[in-house]
Structure formats: C-alpha cells, structure tokens
Short mmCIF file of C-alpha atoms and ligand atoms in Angstrom, two decimals:
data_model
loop_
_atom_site.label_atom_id
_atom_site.label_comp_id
_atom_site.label_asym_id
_atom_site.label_seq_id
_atom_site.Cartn_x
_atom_site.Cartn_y
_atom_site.Cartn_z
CA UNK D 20 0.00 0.00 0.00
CA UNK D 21 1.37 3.48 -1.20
CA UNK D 22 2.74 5.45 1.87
CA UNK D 23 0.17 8.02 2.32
CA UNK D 24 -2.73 5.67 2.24
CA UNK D 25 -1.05 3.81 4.96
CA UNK D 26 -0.03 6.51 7.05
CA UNK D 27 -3.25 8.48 6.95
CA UNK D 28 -6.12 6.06 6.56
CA UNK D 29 -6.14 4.05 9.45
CA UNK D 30 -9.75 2.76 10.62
CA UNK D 31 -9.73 5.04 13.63
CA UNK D 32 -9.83 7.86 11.39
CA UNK D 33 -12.40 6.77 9.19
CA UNK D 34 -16.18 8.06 10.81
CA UNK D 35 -19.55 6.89 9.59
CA UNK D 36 -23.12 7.91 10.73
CA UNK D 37 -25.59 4.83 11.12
CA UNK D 38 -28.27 7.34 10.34
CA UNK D 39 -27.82 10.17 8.33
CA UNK D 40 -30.26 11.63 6.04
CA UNK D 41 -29.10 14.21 3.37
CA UNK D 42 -31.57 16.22 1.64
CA UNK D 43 -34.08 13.05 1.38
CA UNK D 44 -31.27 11.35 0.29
CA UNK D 45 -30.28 7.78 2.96
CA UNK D 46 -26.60 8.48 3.28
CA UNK D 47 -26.52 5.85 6.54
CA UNK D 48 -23.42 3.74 6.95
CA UNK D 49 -20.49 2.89 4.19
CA UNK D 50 -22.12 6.28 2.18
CA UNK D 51 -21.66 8.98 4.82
CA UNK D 52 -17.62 7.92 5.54
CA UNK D 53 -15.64 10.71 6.26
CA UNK D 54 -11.98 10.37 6.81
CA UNK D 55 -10.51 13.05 10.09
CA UNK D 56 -8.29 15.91 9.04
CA UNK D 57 -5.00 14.54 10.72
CA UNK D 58 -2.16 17.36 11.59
CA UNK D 59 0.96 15.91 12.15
CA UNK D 60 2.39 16.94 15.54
CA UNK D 61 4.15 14.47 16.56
CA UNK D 62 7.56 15.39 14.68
CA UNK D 63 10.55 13.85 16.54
CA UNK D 64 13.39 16.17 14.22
CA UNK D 65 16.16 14.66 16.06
CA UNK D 66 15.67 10.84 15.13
CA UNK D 67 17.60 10.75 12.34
CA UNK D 68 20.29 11.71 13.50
CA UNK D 69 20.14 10.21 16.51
CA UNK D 70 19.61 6.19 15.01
CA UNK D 71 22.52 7.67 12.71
CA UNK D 72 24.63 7.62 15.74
CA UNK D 73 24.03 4.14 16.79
CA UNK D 74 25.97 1.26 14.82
CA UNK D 75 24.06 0.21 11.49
CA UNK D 76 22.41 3.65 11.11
CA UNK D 77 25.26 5.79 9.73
CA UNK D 78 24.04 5.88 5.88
CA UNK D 79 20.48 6.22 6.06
CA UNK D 80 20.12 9.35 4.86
CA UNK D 81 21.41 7.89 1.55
CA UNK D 82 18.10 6.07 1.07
CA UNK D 83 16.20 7.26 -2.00
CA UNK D 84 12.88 4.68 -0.89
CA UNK D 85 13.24 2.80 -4.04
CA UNK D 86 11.59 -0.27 -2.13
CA UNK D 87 14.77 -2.80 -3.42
CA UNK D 88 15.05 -3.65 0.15
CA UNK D 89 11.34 -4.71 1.27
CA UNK D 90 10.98 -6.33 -1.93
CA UNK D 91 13.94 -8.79 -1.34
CA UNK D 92 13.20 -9.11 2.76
CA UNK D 93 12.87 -12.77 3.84
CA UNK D 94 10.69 -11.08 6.77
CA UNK D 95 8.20 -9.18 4.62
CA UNK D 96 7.56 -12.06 2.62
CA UNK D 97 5.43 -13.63 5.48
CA UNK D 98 4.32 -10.40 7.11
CA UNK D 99 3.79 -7.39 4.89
CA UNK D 100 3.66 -4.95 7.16
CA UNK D 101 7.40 -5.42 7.89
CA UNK D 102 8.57 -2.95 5.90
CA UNK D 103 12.29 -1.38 6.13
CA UNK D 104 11.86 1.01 3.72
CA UNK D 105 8.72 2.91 5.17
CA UNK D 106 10.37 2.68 8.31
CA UNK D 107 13.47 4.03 7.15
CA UNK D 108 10.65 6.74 5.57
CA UNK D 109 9.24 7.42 9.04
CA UNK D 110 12.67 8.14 10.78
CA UNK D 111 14.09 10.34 7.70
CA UNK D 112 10.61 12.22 8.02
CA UNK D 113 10.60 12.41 11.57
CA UNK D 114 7.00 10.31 12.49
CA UNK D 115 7.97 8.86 15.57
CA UNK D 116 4.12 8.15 16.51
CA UNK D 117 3.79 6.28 13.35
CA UNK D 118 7.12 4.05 13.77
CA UNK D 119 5.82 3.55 17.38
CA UNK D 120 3.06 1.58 15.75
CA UNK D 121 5.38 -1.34 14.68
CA UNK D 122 7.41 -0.94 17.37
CA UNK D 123 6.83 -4.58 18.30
CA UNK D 124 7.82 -6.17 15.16
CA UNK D 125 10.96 -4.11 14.02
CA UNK D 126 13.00 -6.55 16.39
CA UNK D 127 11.85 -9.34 14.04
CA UNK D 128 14.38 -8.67 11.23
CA UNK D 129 16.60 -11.94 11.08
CA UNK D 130 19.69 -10.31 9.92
CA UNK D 131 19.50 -12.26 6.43
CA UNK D 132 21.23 -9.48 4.38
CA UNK D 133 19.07 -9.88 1.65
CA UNK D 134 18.25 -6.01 1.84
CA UNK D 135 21.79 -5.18 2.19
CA UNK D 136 22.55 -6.47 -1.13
CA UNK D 137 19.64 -5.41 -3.04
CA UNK D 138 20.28 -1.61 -1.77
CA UNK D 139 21.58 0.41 -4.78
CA UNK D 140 22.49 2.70 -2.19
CA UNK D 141 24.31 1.02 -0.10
CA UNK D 142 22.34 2.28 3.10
CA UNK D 143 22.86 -1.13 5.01
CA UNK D 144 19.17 -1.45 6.10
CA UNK D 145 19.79 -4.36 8.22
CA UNK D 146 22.15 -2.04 9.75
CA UNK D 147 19.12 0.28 10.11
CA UNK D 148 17.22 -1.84 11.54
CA UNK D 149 19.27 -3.33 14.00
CA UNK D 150 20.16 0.53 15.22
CA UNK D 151 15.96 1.01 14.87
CA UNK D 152 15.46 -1.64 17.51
CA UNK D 153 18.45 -0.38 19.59
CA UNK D 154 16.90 3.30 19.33
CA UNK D 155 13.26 2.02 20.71
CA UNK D 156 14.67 -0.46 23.57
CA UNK D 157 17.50 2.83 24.71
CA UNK D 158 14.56 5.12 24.45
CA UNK D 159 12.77 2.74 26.71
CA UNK D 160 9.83 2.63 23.89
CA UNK D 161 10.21 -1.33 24.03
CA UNK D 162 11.27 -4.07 26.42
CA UNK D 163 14.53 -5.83 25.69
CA UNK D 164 13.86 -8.70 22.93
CA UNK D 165 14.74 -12.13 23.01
CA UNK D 166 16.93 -11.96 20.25
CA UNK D 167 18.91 -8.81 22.33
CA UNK D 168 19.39 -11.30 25.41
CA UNK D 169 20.76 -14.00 23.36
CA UNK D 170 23.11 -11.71 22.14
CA UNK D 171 24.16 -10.55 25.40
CA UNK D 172 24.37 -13.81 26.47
CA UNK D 173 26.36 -14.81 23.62
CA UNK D 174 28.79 -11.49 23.75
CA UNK D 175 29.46 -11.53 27.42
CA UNK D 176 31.06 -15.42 27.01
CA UNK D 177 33.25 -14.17 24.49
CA UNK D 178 34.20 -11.11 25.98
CA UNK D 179 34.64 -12.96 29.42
CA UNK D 180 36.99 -16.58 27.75
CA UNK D 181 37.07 -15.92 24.54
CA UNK D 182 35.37 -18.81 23.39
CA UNK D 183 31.69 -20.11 22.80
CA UNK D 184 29.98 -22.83 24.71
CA UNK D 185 26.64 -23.31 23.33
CA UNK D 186 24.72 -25.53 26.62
CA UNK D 187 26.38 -22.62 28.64
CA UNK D 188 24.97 -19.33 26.52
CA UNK D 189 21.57 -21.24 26.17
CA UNK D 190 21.14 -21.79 29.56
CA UNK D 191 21.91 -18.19 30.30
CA UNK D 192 19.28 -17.16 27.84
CA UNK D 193 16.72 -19.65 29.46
CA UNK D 194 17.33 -18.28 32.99
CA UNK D 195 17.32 -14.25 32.08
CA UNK D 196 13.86 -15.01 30.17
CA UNK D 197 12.55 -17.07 33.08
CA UNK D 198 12.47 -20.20 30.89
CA UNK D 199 12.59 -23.78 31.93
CA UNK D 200 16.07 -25.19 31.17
CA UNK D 201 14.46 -29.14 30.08
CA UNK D 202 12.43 -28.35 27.05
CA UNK D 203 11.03 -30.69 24.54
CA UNK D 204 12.95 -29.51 21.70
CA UNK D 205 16.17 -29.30 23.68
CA UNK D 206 15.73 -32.56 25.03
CA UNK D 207 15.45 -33.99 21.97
CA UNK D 208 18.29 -32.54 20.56
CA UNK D 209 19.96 -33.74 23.13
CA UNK D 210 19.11 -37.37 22.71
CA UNK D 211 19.91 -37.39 19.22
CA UNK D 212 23.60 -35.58 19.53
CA UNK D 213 23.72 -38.58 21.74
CA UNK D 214 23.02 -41.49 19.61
CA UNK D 215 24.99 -39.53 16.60
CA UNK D 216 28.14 -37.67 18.08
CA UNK D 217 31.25 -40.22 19.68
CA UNK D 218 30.91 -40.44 23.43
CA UNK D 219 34.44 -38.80 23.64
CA UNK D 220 33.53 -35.58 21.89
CA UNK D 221 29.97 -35.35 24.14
CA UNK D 222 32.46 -35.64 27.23
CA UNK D 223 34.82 -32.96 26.26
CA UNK D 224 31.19 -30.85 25.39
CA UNK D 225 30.34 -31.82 28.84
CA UNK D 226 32.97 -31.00 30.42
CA UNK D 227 33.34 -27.58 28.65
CA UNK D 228 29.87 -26.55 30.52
CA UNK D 229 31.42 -26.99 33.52
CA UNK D 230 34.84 -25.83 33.41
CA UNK D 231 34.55 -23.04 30.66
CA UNK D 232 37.83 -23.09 28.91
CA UNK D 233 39.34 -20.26 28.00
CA UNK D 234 41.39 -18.80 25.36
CA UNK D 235 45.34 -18.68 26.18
CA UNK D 236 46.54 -14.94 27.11
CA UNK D 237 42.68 -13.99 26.86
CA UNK D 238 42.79 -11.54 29.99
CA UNK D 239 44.45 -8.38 27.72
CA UNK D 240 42.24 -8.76 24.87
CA UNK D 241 38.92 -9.32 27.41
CA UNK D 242 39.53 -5.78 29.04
CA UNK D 243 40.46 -3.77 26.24
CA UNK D 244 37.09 -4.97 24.85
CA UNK D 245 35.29 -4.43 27.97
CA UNK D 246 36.74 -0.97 27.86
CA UNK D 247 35.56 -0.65 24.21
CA UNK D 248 32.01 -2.28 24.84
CA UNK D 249 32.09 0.47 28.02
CA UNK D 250 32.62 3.35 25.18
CA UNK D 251 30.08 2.87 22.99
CA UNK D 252 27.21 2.42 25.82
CA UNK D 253 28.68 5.76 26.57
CA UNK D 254 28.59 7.56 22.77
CA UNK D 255 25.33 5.99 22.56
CA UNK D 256 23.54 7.19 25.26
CA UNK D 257 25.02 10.56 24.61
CA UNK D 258 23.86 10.57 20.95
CA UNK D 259 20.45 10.13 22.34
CA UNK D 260 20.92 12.63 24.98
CA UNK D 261 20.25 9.68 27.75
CA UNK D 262 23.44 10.18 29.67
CA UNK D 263 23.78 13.59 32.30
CA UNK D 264 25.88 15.38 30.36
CA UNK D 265 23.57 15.16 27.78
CA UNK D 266 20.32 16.02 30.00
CA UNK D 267 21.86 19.18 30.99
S1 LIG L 1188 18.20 -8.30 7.10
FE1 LIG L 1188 16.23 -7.93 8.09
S2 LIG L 1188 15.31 -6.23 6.97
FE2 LIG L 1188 16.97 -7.06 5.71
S3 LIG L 1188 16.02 -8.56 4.34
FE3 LIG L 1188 16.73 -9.70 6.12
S4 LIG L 1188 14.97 -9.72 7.53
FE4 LIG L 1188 14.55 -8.11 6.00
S1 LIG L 1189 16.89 -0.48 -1.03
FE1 LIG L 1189 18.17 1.12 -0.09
S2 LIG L 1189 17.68 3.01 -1.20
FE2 LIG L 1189 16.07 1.52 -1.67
S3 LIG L 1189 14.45 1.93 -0.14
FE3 LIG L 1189 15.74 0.33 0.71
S4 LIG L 1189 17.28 1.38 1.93
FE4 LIG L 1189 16.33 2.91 0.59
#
C-alpha cells in the first residue's frame, strides 16, 4: 500500500453515521464515511540523526525509498507490514508516533542481508534496523527482545573466555527469560547428539559446561574490549541525549 494511504487512513480515522439523512437522500453507513483531518504533531526532528549515531544507522540518509530492500526481505515475505523502507521513511521524516506503531515487530528482522545487497544505495538497512530496535529499547519505547538477550548472552562469554559454549549461553538465555532449562525440543536434541556424536567428543562438550575453557593470554584482549564495549554504551547514550551530560 502506497505510503500516504497507509499513514493516513487508518480505521480510527475513518467516521460513519448509522443514520444520516441528506436532503431526502439515505446516506446511513459505508455512504456517509468521512476520513478526520489529521495534523501531524508528533515530529521527533532529532531521530535521524540520533539512530545515525548508533551502529548500522550511519548511511540512512542515503536512502532514496526505491523499495529494493522490502521487496527482497525474507521477513516481509510472510508479514507485509514489515517494511524497512517505510520505516526508514518514518525516521528520515521524523513520524515517531507512526514508527511507534510497529514498534513490536521491528525486532523481528533476522539479519538475512538480503536487503543489504539489493540496496543500490548502499544504506545497510539491516544495519538500520538493527540501530531502529536499539533506538526504541535505549529510548525505553520497548522491552529488551529475546533476540537482544541471546546476544548478550552470547557477547558476554566471548568477551569474558574468549570462546563459545553453546549448553552454557543457552542456559543463560533460558534463565534471564525465566524459561525452563528441560524443554522438549532441547531434550530432543539432546538425545539425538547422543546417539549420533562419539561419546568422547559429548564428554569434552560436557565437560566444557562446567569448566569453561578459555582462550590462552585472553585476559588483555577481554579488558580492552570491555573498555571498548564500556565506550560505545557511553557515545550511545550521549547521541540520544540519555546520559547527564547530555540532560543538561
Ligand atoms: S536483514 Fe532484516 S530487513 Fe533485511 S532482508 Fe533480512 S529480515 Fe529483512
Ligand atoms: S533499497 Fe536502499 S535506497 Fe532503496 S528503499 Fe531500501 S534502503 Fe532505501
């Protein structure tokens, strides 16, 4: 649907009279619909540049909304209304209201690329959307995602040995979402690993959960990236004027 039938016909702004009489004429229901004026007020001038600032946004104000990038999305082909280029629309325009309305399905982007390479612009709309869903969870518009505490999960192992352990990141993520650990899926997975992988390889998995090797000389390259991961909480919360420095 064409931008400015979506953005300014939505049913609550559509009004019709059950009875309503015009000059003799019945005009009741479907043939007295009036759509609302709507002024835009809700301008947010600053959100540009501000999901500019965060990693992934930097080059969306290169986007000419040629559409390359919803056409080839591996999201929008199940739900239309996932749509990176009238997002990136809204947040060029400055609509915050309106991107609050899909606020709960940005996160779902899957970070297939497919948009990335069909850009002729080379605006990196995964990029975009990955800094869109940063943007609303720092502005405190939406709760931290799933897919956010995986990553964190995921990022503080490597920071912390340098290595991955998958039983030990997924039972992070099950215990910061409140999930049980034994699920039916896992447990299956489980059993079949079992039957396929050579008991001495499950072992040294097993034993990897509960010893959590590290990576040799690790300690150097853990806090210089703790100190990096430290700086860029900081830049971004001053680019969206959350830190004190920034309130003042
Ligand atoms: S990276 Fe995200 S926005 Fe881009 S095509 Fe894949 S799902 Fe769609
Ligand atoms: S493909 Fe690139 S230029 Fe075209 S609408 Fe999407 S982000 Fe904008």
């Amino acid at each position: 649907m064409p931008i400015h039938e979506k953005s300014l016909i939505r049913p609550e702004n559509l009004v019709t009279h059950e009875h309503l009489e015009l000059d003799g004429v019945d005009v009741s229901g479907h043939w007295s619909t009036f759509i609302n004026s709507r002024a835009v007020t809700d301008y947010n001038e600053a959100m540009q540049e501000e999901i500019a600032a965060l990693p992934g946004g930097e080059f969306i104000h290169r986007c000419w909304q040629c559409g390359s990038c919803t056409n080839a999305c591996t999201v929008n082909a199940i739900n239309p209304d996932f749509n990176p280029r009238y997002w990136i629309y809204l947040i060029r325009m400055g609509m915050q209201d309106e991107l609050l309305r899909d606020k709960d399905i940005i996160w779902q982007c899957v970070s297939c690329n497919k948009c990335t390479y069909a850009c002729p612009r080379d605006v990196n709309p995964e990029g975009v959307m990955k800094a869109t869903s940063h943007w609303l969870e720092l502005k405190g518009f939406t709760e931290k995602k799933p897919s956010m505490v995986f990553d964190e999960a995921f990022s503080e192992q490597v920071f912390a040995t340098g290595k991955i352990e998958d039983g030990l990141v997924l039972r992070q993520f099950f215990k910061r979402m409140g999930l049980p650990l034994f699920q039916d899926w896992l447990v299956a997975l489980v059993r079949g690993l079992l039957m396929k992988l050579p008991v001495s390889l499950m072992m040294k998995l097993g034993l990897a959960t509960i010893f959590r090797p590290r990576t040799r000389n690790w300690a150097a390259a853990s806090q210089a990236i703790d100190e990096y991961v430290a700086e860029r909480h900081a830049a971004d919360a001053r680019a969206l004027k959350l830190d004190a420095q920034g309130a003042e």
